[in-house]
Amino acid sequence: MVRMSARAIVGMQFGDEGKGKIVDYLASASDMVVRFQGGSNAGHTVVVNGKTYKFHLVPSGVLHGKISVIATGVVLDPAVLVEEMEHLEQNGYDTSVIRVSRRAYLVLPYHREMDAWEEGLKGDVKVGTTRRGIGPAYEDRAARIALRVHDLESEEKLRRKLRLALRFRRACMGVEFGEEEILEQLKEQFERFRDLLCDSEILVNRAIDSGREVLFEGAQGTFLDVDHGTYPFVTSSSTIAGGACTGAGVPPWKVCQVLGVAKAYTTRVGEGPLPTEIEGGEAERLRERGGEFGATTGRPRRVGWLDLPLLRYAALVNGVKEIALTKVDVLAGRSTIPVATAYRVGGREVLYPPPDLEGVEPVYVEMEGWSESEVEDCLSGEIPEPIKEYVALVEKATSARVTIISLGKDREKTVVL
Ligand code: IMP
């Protein structure tokens, strides 16, 4: 019997948990890396030999020369794909390993304008989107007027479908978008990636069936999931492990392992509740130390302490059995570190987040802190007691094992337990 080995890597918080680094770390021992949802709203930062690469669309596996699949559940902005391919090529990377699903949906220039327009309508319930047109592209998908990558293969089909989509936009926004201009841009961009098209469902399933190591690279995080996140302050796709099945077209039983990535504290970019949020000088120090500025938009991230009710829920809905705990070094230098173990809601203590996080009160414990030199000890394989206790607290809350501790941006700053 062929040993199957497909693993989903998902964010357990609000994105920016450091998935890019973990995927990059695991990609070297894999054969294929698959993006299954989201689009160029993602911002995966990977540091190789001191050089920083920021990916929005292309799976991070490309840095290891692994087959890097943009699967059907992704909304693909052709302009971003071409830009990232050029950037990679200029840095000596082989982009012929990229594969693009014929069934993936296109993000078109008007989606970005629509994103800004919709945010404008929302007033004080703005989501604070990345303005990459992600929500509107998924709206077109649900409305069954979206263009898919395979439409680019026929000019006649492309024109017909674009005309329909633009008719909807005109009716809804009262704006006329230039059909010819969009068409010409798309044709030109398509020439750059025409040779990379694939039927990703067949490609990915065959790879799993033949025993190849496949990584599903989640983007954003559990609490930005359209169903399980802090709705309406979410993105428009399924960011949880189940999204790998729908987005890549693989059955649930083939995704054998789920690794959750959790930062040692919590951050969020954009609007919406963040129960353990801190402000003022303490927040600024954490933000500076952790470089907590959005990889896609450059916005300062909101910061807060580790929130175990969120991790508990994320472990549950994703089926997380292993955790990579990241940015443990950023917390160094504090005598104690607060961690939320539960919430107080209407006078009761609860262990899981309620559907609306507005007004929940975190219940904290103070954990012993660690020093910079203890971070160094950790890197040489000697895990200091306070870090062990922090890890044990996370493991107890999630019933999962922390198998990776990340203590810095570089590949080398990683400890496998
Ligand atoms: P959208 O995905 O651009 O529609 O934005 C929806 C929400 O998700 C906003 O709060 C964004 O800031 C957030 N978001 C989207 N992508 C990411 C990401 O990769 N990391 C962190 N937050 C994200």
PDB file of C-alpha atoms and ligand atoms in Angstrom, residues 14-16 19 41-44 115 127-136 219-221 224 233-236 268-271 296 299 301, ligand 1:
ATOM      1  CA  PHE A  14      -5.809  35.974  12.477  1.00  0.00           C
ATOM      2  CA  GLY A  15      -3.159  35.260   9.854  1.00  0.00           C
ATOM      3  CA  ASP A  16       0.468  36.402  10.046  1.00  0.00           C
ATOM      4  CA  LYS A  19       3.083  30.139   8.134  1.00  0.00           C
ATOM      5  CA  ASN A  41      -4.320  39.291   0.090  1.00  0.00           C
ATOM      6  CA  ALA A  42      -1.891  36.816   1.673  1.00  0.00           C
ATOM      7  CA  GLY A  43       1.561  37.988   2.595  1.00  0.00           C
ATOM      8  CA  HIS A  44       4.000  35.186   3.315  1.00  0.00           C
ATOM      9  CA  ASP A 115     -13.426  46.384  -2.801  1.00  0.00           C
ATOM     10  CA  VAL A 127     -13.734  45.176   7.428  1.00  0.00           C
ATOM     11  CA  GLY A 128     -10.425  46.889   6.763  1.00  0.00           C
ATOM     12  CA  THR A 129      -9.708  44.658   3.759  1.00  0.00           C
ATOM     13  CA  THR A 130      -6.389  44.487   1.953  1.00  0.00           C
ATOM     14  CA  ARG A 131      -8.128  46.163  -1.037  1.00  0.00           C
ATOM     15  CA  ARG A 132      -6.857  43.391  -3.308  1.00  0.00           C
ATOM     16  CA  GLY A 133     -10.336  42.682  -4.684  1.00  0.00           C
ATOM     17  CA  ILE A 134     -10.590  39.335  -2.902  1.00  0.00           C
ATOM     18  CA  GLY A 135     -14.116  39.680  -1.479  1.00  0.00           C
ATOM     19  CA  PRO A 136     -15.591  40.969  -4.766  1.00  0.00           C
ATOM     20  CA  ALA A 219      -3.372  31.614   3.862  1.00  0.00           C
ATOM     21  CA  GLN A 220      -4.870  33.997   6.458  1.00  0.00           C
ATOM     22  CA  GLY A 221      -5.993  32.220   9.654  1.00  0.00           C
ATOM     23  CA  LEU A 224     -10.535  35.126   9.237  1.00  0.00           C
ATOM     24  CA  PHE A 233     -14.648  40.841  10.007  1.00  0.00           C
ATOM     25  CA  VAL A 234     -13.253  37.994   7.949  1.00  0.00           C
ATOM     26  CA  THR A 235     -11.924  37.229   4.516  1.00  0.00           C
ATOM     27  CA  SER A 236     -14.173  35.581   1.917  1.00  0.00           C
ATOM     28  CA  ARG A 268      -4.632  41.189  13.884  1.00  0.00           C
ATOM     29  CA  VAL A 269      -4.606  43.558  10.947  1.00  0.00           C
ATOM     30  CA  GLY A 270      -7.857  45.196   9.944  1.00  0.00           C
ATOM     31  CA  GLU A 271     -11.027  45.704  11.948  1.00  0.00           C
ATOM     32  CA  THR A 296       0.618  43.098   2.050  1.00  0.00           C
ATOM     33  CA  ARG A 299      -0.386  48.561   8.111  1.00  0.00           C
ATOM     34  CA  ARG A 301      -0.790  45.120  13.215  1.00  0.00           C
TER      35      ARG A 301
HETATM   36  P1  IMP B   1      -9.582  40.724   2.470  1.00  0.00           P
HETATM   37  O1  IMP B   1      -9.129  39.314   2.556  1.00  0.00           O
HETATM   38  O2  IMP B   1      -8.642  41.616   1.724  1.00  0.00           O
HETATM   39  O3  IMP B   1     -10.996  40.825   2.009  1.00  0.00           O
HETATM   40  O4  IMP B   1      -9.592  41.307   3.973  1.00  0.00           O
HETATM   41  C1  IMP B   1     -10.456  40.792   4.979  1.00  0.00           C
HETATM   42  C2  IMP B   1      -9.779  40.807   6.341  1.00  0.00           C
HETATM   43  O5  IMP B   1      -8.752  39.820   6.364  1.00  0.00           O
HETATM   44  C3  IMP B   1      -9.079  42.111   6.685  1.00  0.00           C
HETATM   45  O6  IMP B   1      -9.171  42.295   8.086  1.00  0.00           O
HETATM   46  C4  IMP B   1      -7.640  41.871   6.287  1.00  0.00           C
HETATM   47  O7  IMP B   1      -6.748  42.697   7.016  1.00  0.00           O
HETATM   48  C5  IMP B   1      -7.509  40.415   6.679  1.00  0.00           C
HETATM   49  N1  IMP B   1      -6.481  39.687   5.915  1.00  0.00           N
HETATM   50  C6  IMP B   1      -6.553  39.261   4.642  1.00  0.00           C
HETATM   51  N2  IMP B   1      -5.448  38.588   4.297  1.00  0.00           N
HETATM   52  C7  IMP B   1      -4.663  38.567   5.386  1.00  0.00           C
HETATM   53  C8  IMP B   1      -3.385  37.974   5.661  1.00  0.00           C
HETATM   54  O8  IMP B   1      -2.761  37.309   4.837  1.00  0.00           O
HETATM   55  N3  IMP B   1      -2.905  38.188   6.921  1.00  0.00           N
HETATM   56  C9  IMP B   1      -3.592  38.867   7.871  1.00  0.00           C
HETATM   57  N4  IMP B   1      -4.784  39.427   7.645  1.00  0.00           N
HETATM   58  C10 IMP B   1      -5.326  39.272   6.418  1.00  0.00           C
END
